[in-house]
Amino acid sequence: MSIDLGVLAAGIDYGGWKFSGNFVLIDLIAASTNALNGALLARRPDHYRNFTIVGILLMALFGGLGGGITRDVLLNKIPGAFTNPAYITVCLIAGIIGYQLAFAEGQLFREGLFQFMTSFSLPWYAIAGAQAAVTAGLPVVGILAIAVIGPTAGRFYIDITSGVPPKQFIRGEWFVSIALLTGAVWLVCYAVGLGTWASAGISFAIGLALRLLALYRGWEEPLAKEPAGVYQHSDGRPLLGRKLKGKSVREMKDLGLTVSKPGEIKE
């Protein structure tokens, strides 16, 4: 049996590029910033497992596309990342940028940049998730669930691949809560008839502001109760602003924000 290459080539769609309309721009902003986060996270000393450059770019795709693909599959639709080449393209570009920016001078991981970009992308993905769920006709509880799944699924895939506990389930600054709140604010704005960008702008501003404030002030999602004296939780994560400023080299190393110098033996 012969194959007519001309007919085959004619049947392939080489277009599909789309950057606006039906929340595509918001979704692309969320995907690209999360991809940058994924590359940074893959380079972070507590996640890095001798990944290759290709591996780091794949982590960027996990971060940028994982949440959107999971969301779309749950909504029983073909993921936009596979029908619109712009998604993979912008995520790869963002991944390369994240790979280049991961470390400052002296092998110090750019924790401030990583935390800010995480805070920036989280509300966007929550907004895109809530809008997709509304379009699919889900009830309120389902809408809020998708608003949480969209921004957090990519981080889950990266954490599992890196062999660390997923961010959603461990002590840390408000993460799931911010996604849920952002989705809820967007839903209220949408219900009262505000425009697309007005609703997105209000919910994004609230989500970003609270996330950054939680990082700076050290607000955390509550731990499960334990009998007194059973386990003392240490301050095992870095914070922004005054909580991170002034840390010694040893303290930064204990927090997993620096890497060993060549030839240095780790204890």
GROMACS .gro file of C-alpha atoms in nm:
model
  267
    1MET     CA    1   0.000   0.000   0.000
    2SER     CA    2   0.143   0.336  -0.104
    3ILE     CA    3   0.108   0.657   0.092
    4ASP     CA    4   0.043   0.982  -0.091
    5LEU     CA    5   0.268   1.227   0.098
    6GLY     CA    6   0.103   1.522  -0.069
    7VAL     CA    7  -0.241   1.423   0.059
    8LEU     CA    8  -0.095   1.348   0.402
    9ALA     CA    9   0.078   1.685   0.423
   10ALA     CA   10  -0.236   1.862   0.307
   11GLY     CA   11  -0.429   1.703   0.593
   12ILE     CA   12  -0.196   1.838   0.863
   13ASP     CA   13  -0.288   2.162   1.037
   14TYR     CA   14   0.021   2.384   1.054
   15GLY     CA   15  -0.164   2.681   1.196
   16GLY     CA   16  -0.379   2.719   1.503
   17TRP     CA   17  -0.173   2.997   1.661
   18LYS     CA   18  -0.396   3.204   1.886
   19PHE     CA   19  -0.307   3.465   2.147
   20SER     CA   20  -0.640   3.625   2.231
   21GLY     CA   21  -1.009   3.555   2.271
   22ASN     CA   22  -1.203   3.326   2.506
   23PHE     CA   23  -0.956   3.377   2.792
   24VAL     CA   24  -0.664   3.249   2.580
   25LEU     CA   25  -0.442   3.544   2.674
   26ILE     CA   26  -0.503   3.494   3.048
   27ASP     CA   27  -0.434   3.122   3.007
   28LEU     CA   28  -0.111   3.196   2.819
   29ILE     CA   29   0.001   3.438   3.090
   30ALA     CA   30  -0.065   3.170   3.352
   31ALA     CA   31   0.108   2.899   3.149
   32SER     CA   32   0.421   3.100   3.064
   33THR     CA   33   0.477   3.232   3.417
   34ASN     CA   34   0.421   2.886   3.563
   35ALA     CA   35   0.668   2.744   3.311
   36LEU     CA   36   0.928   2.994   3.430
   37ASN     CA   37   0.850   2.883   3.786
   38GLY     CA   38   0.892   2.519   3.682
   39ALA     CA   39   1.240   2.580   3.543
   40LEU     CA   40   1.339   2.778   3.852
   41LEU     CA   41   1.201   2.507   4.080
   42ALA     CA   42   1.388   2.235   3.893
   43ARG     CA   43   1.709   2.430   3.958
   44ARG     CA   44   1.629   2.497   4.324
   45PRO     CA   45   1.873   2.297   4.539
   46ASP     CA   46   1.600   2.114   4.732
   47HIS     CA   47   1.446   1.988   4.403
   48TYR     CA   48   1.748   1.948   4.176
   49ARG     CA   49   1.832   1.583   4.102
   50ASN     CA   50   2.108   1.618   3.841
   51PHE     CA   51   1.852   1.710   3.577
   52THR     CA   52   1.972   1.763   3.222
   53ILE     CA   53   1.887   2.079   3.030
   54VAL     CA   54   1.616   1.882   2.850
   55GLY     CA   55   1.491   1.763   3.187
   56ILE     CA   56   1.467   2.118   3.318
   57LEU     CA   57   1.273   2.227   3.009
   58LEU     CA   58   1.039   1.932   3.059
   59MET     CA   59   0.988   2.052   3.417
   60ALA     CA   60   0.900   2.392   3.273
   61LEU     CA   61   0.638   2.224   3.055
   62PHE     CA   62   0.508   2.035   3.359
   63GLY     CA   63   0.470   2.363   3.544
   64GLY     CA   64   0.327   2.561   3.255
   65LEU     CA   65   0.099   2.305   3.094
   66GLY     CA   66   0.031   2.050   3.368
   67GLY     CA   67  -0.243   2.249   3.537
   68GLY     CA   68  -0.417   2.347   3.215
   69ILE     CA   69  -0.406   1.997   3.069
   70THR     CA   70  -0.538   1.845   3.391
   71ARG     CA   71  -0.815   2.105   3.404
   72ASP     CA   72  -0.920   2.050   3.042
   73VAL     CA   73  -0.916   1.671   3.073
   74LEU     CA   74  -1.141   1.694   3.380
   75LEU     CA   75  -1.373   1.919   3.179
   76ASN     CA   76  -1.381   1.659   2.899
   77LYS     CA   77  -1.219   1.877   2.633
   78ILE     CA   78  -0.903   1.855   2.424
   79PRO     CA   79  -0.635   2.056   2.610
   80GLY     CA   80  -0.562   2.392   2.453
   81ALA     CA   81  -0.189   2.315   2.477
   82PHE     CA   82  -0.234   2.055   2.199
   83THR     CA   83  -0.453   2.263   1.968
   84ASN     CA   84  -0.274   2.597   2.003
   85PRO     CA   85   0.105   2.586   1.938
   86ALA     CA   86   0.145   2.914   2.127
   87TYR     CA   87   0.119   2.732   2.461
   88ILE     CA   88   0.418   2.502   2.414
   89THR     CA   89   0.619   2.777   2.246
   90VAL     CA   90   0.578   3.039   2.519
   91CYS     CA   91   0.637   2.775   2.788
   92LEU     CA   92   0.965   2.664   2.629
   93ILE     CA   93   1.080   3.026   2.598
   94ALA     CA   94   0.987   3.091   2.962
   95GLY     CA   95   1.166   2.770   3.063
   96ILE     CA   96   1.487   2.884   2.894
   97ILE     CA   97   1.462   3.220   3.071
   98GLY     CA   98   1.404   3.048   3.405
   99TYR     CA   99   1.701   2.820   3.346
  100GLN     CA  100   1.924   3.122   3.287
  101LEU     CA  101   1.794   3.324   3.582
  102ALA     CA  102   1.792   3.054   3.851
  103PHE     CA  103   2.117   3.154   4.023
  104ALA     CA  104   2.270   3.486   4.113
  105GLU     CA  105   2.639   3.546   4.184
  106GLY     CA  106   2.793   3.321   4.445
  107GLN     CA  107   2.565   3.029   4.357
  108LEU     CA  108   2.275   3.180   4.552
  109PHE     CA  109   1.936   3.066   4.426
  110ARG     CA  110   1.703   3.354   4.336
  111GLU     CA  111   1.441   3.269   4.596
  112GLY     CA  112   1.283   3.612   4.586
  113LEU     CA  113   1.227   3.592   4.210
  114PHE     CA  114   1.087   3.240   4.239
  115GLN     CA  115   0.844   3.329   4.516
  116PHE     CA  116   0.728   3.644   4.339
  117MET     CA  117   0.668   3.464   4.009
  118THR     CA  118   0.482   3.186   4.192
  119SER     CA  119   0.264   3.451   4.354
  120PHE     CA  120   0.210   3.619   4.015
  121SER     CA  121   0.109   3.306   3.824
  122LEU     CA  122  -0.110   3.145   4.091
  123PRO     CA  123  -0.406   3.389   4.059
  124TRP     CA  124  -0.397   3.385   3.678
  125TYR     CA  125  -0.431   3.007   3.662
  126ALA     CA  126  -0.709   3.016   3.923
  127ILE     CA  127  -0.898   3.273   3.713
  128ALA     CA  128  -0.856   3.070   3.394
  129GLY     CA  129  -0.973   2.757   3.576
  130ALA     CA  130  -1.282   2.924   3.718
  131GLN     CA  131  -1.376   3.066   3.378
  132ALA     CA  132  -1.330   2.729   3.205
  133ALA     CA  133  -1.546   2.561   3.469
  134VAL     CA  134  -1.822   2.823   3.428
  135THR     CA  135  -1.815   2.772   3.050
  136ALA     CA  136  -1.849   2.396   3.105
  137GLY     CA  137  -2.159   2.455   3.319
  138LEU     CA  138  -2.024   2.324   3.651
  139PRO     CA  139  -2.192   2.413   3.981
  140VAL     CA  140  -2.021   2.647   4.229
  141VAL     CA  141  -1.834   2.373   4.418
  142GLY     CA  142  -1.701   2.230   4.092
  143ILE     CA  143  -1.594   2.575   3.974
  144LEU     CA  144  -1.396   2.636   4.292
  145ALA     CA  145  -1.239   2.289   4.271
  146ILE     CA  146  -1.117   2.355   3.917
  147ALA     CA  147  -0.991   2.698   4.028
  148VAL     CA  148  -0.766   2.515   4.277
  149ILE     CA  149  -0.663   2.224   4.052
  150GLY     CA  150  -0.551   2.448   3.765
  151PRO     CA  151  -0.284   2.645   3.956
  152THR     CA  152  -0.160   2.358   4.175
  153ALA     CA  153  -0.145   2.051   3.951
  154GLY     CA  154   0.175   2.159   3.773
  155ARG     CA  155   0.357   2.203   4.104
  156PHE     CA  156   0.233   1.859   4.210
  157TYR     CA  157   0.389   1.695   3.903
  158ILE     CA  158   0.722   1.871   3.955
  159ASP     CA  159   0.738   1.783   4.326
  160ILE     CA  160   0.657   1.417   4.260
  161THR     CA  161   0.916   1.398   3.981
  162SER     CA  162   1.176   1.560   4.211
  163GLY     CA  163   1.099   1.319   4.494
  164VAL     CA  164   0.977   1.579   4.745
  165PRO     CA  165   0.639   1.605   4.922
  166PRO     CA  166   0.388   1.797   4.706
  167LYS     CA  167   0.349   2.160   4.807
  168GLN     CA  168  -0.026   2.126   4.854
  169PHE     CA  169   0.006   1.889   5.150
  170ILE     CA  170   0.285   2.030   5.366
  171ARG     CA  171   0.353   2.330   5.587
  172GLY     CA  172   0.392   2.652   5.396
  173GLU     CA  173   0.251   2.992   5.310
  174TRP     CA  174  -0.102   3.015   5.172
  175PHE     CA  175  -0.107   2.825   4.844
  176VAL     CA  176  -0.428   2.627   4.804
  177SER     CA  177  -0.612   2.895   5.003
  178ILE     CA  178  -0.505   3.175   4.765
  179ALA     CA  179  -0.614   2.973   4.461
  180LEU     CA  180  -0.952   2.906   4.621
  181LEU     CA  181  -1.000   3.268   4.725
  182THR     CA  182  -0.903   3.403   4.382
  183GLY     CA  183  -1.149   3.170   4.212
  184ALA     CA  184  -1.423   3.273   4.455
  185VAL     CA  185  -1.359   3.646   4.400
  186TRP     CA  186  -1.363   3.601   4.023
  187LEU     CA  187  -1.690   3.409   4.048
  188VAL     CA  188  -1.854   3.687   4.251
  189CYS     CA  189  -1.733   3.952   4.004
  190TYR     CA  190  -1.862   3.743   3.714
  191ALA     CA  191  -2.198   3.689   3.885
  192VAL     CA  192  -2.257   4.061   3.936
  193GLY     CA  193  -2.190   4.131   3.569
  194LEU     CA  194  -1.844   4.285   3.564
  195GLY     CA  195  -1.651   4.260   3.239
  196THR     CA  196  -1.388   3.997   3.160
  197TRP     CA  197  -1.083   4.208   3.239
  198ALA     CA  198  -1.245   4.390   3.530
  199SER     CA  199  -1.327   4.060   3.699
  200ALA     CA  200  -0.982   3.922   3.622
  201GLY     CA  201  -0.808   4.239   3.740
  202ILE     CA  202  -0.989   4.255   4.073
  203SER     CA  203  -0.944   3.887   4.156
  204PHE     CA  204  -0.579   3.889   4.043
  205ALA     CA  205  -0.496   4.196   4.252
  206ILE     CA  206  -0.652   4.044   4.564
  207GLY     CA  207  -0.486   3.705   4.512
  208LEU     CA  208  -0.141   3.853   4.442
  209ALA     CA  209  -0.156   4.098   4.732
  210LEU     CA  210  -0.259   3.836   4.987
  211ARG     CA  211  -0.003   3.585   4.861
  212LEU     CA  212   0.284   3.835   4.888
  213LEU     CA  213   0.162   3.949   5.228
  214ALA     CA  214   0.146   3.589   5.347
  215LEU     CA  215   0.502   3.532   5.227
  216TYR     CA  216   0.633   3.847   5.394
  217ARG     CA  217   0.448   3.800   5.723
  218GLY     CA  218   0.500   3.424   5.741
  219TRP     CA  219   0.129   3.336   5.743
  220GLU     CA  220   0.084   2.964   5.690
  221GLU     CA  221  -0.196   2.719   5.636
  222PRO     CA  222  -0.255   2.556   5.979
  223LEU     CA  223  -0.089   2.231   6.076
  224ALA     CA  224  -0.282   1.932   6.203
  225LYS     CA  225  -0.299   1.926   6.584
  226GLU     CA  226  -0.051   1.704   6.767
  227PRO     CA  227   0.003   1.619   7.135
  228ALA     CA  228   0.233   1.871   7.300
  229GLY     CA  229   0.601   1.783   7.282
  230VAL     CA  230   0.569   1.512   7.018
  231TYR     CA  231   0.740   1.702   6.736
  232GLN     CA  232   0.888   2.048   6.712
  233HIS     CA  233   0.849   2.197   6.365
  234SER     CA  234   1.156   2.395   6.260
  235ASP     CA  235   1.155   2.706   6.045
  236GLY     CA  236   1.245   2.497   5.741
  237ARG     CA  237   1.154   2.735   5.462
  238PRO     CA  238   1.272   3.081   5.357
  239LEU     CA  239   1.050   3.387   5.368
  240LEU     CA  240   1.063   3.710   5.174
  241GLY     CA  241   1.166   4.052   5.298
  242ARG     CA  242   1.286   4.090   5.655
  243LYS     CA  243   1.250   3.716   5.724
  244LEU     CA  244   1.512   3.632   5.458
  245LYS     CA  245   1.729   3.941   5.481
  246GLY     CA  246   2.046   3.908   5.685
  247LYS     CA  247   2.066   3.528   5.684
  248SER     CA  248   2.421   3.397   5.708
  249VAL     CA  249   2.577   3.175   5.442
  250ARG     CA  250   2.532   2.875   5.671
  251GLU     CA  251   2.168   2.960   5.736
  252MET     CA  252   2.103   3.002   5.363
  253LYS     CA  253   2.266   2.666   5.300
  254ASP     CA  254   2.049   2.502   5.566
  255LEU     CA  255   1.743   2.644   5.393
  256GLY     CA  256   1.852   2.482   5.068
  257LEU     CA  257   1.915   2.809   4.885
  258THR     CA  258   2.284   2.767   4.807
  259VAL     CA  259   2.480   2.488   4.646
  260SER     CA  260   2.816   2.344   4.743
  261LYS     CA  261   3.127   2.480   4.578
  262PRO     CA  262   3.319   2.250   4.341
  263GLY     CA  263   3.515   1.993   4.542
  264GLU     CA  264   3.328   2.063   4.865
  265ILE     CA  265   3.213   1.752   5.044
  266LYS     CA  266   2.860   1.757   5.173
  267GLU     CA  267   2.797   1.622   5.520
   0.00000   0.00000   0.00000
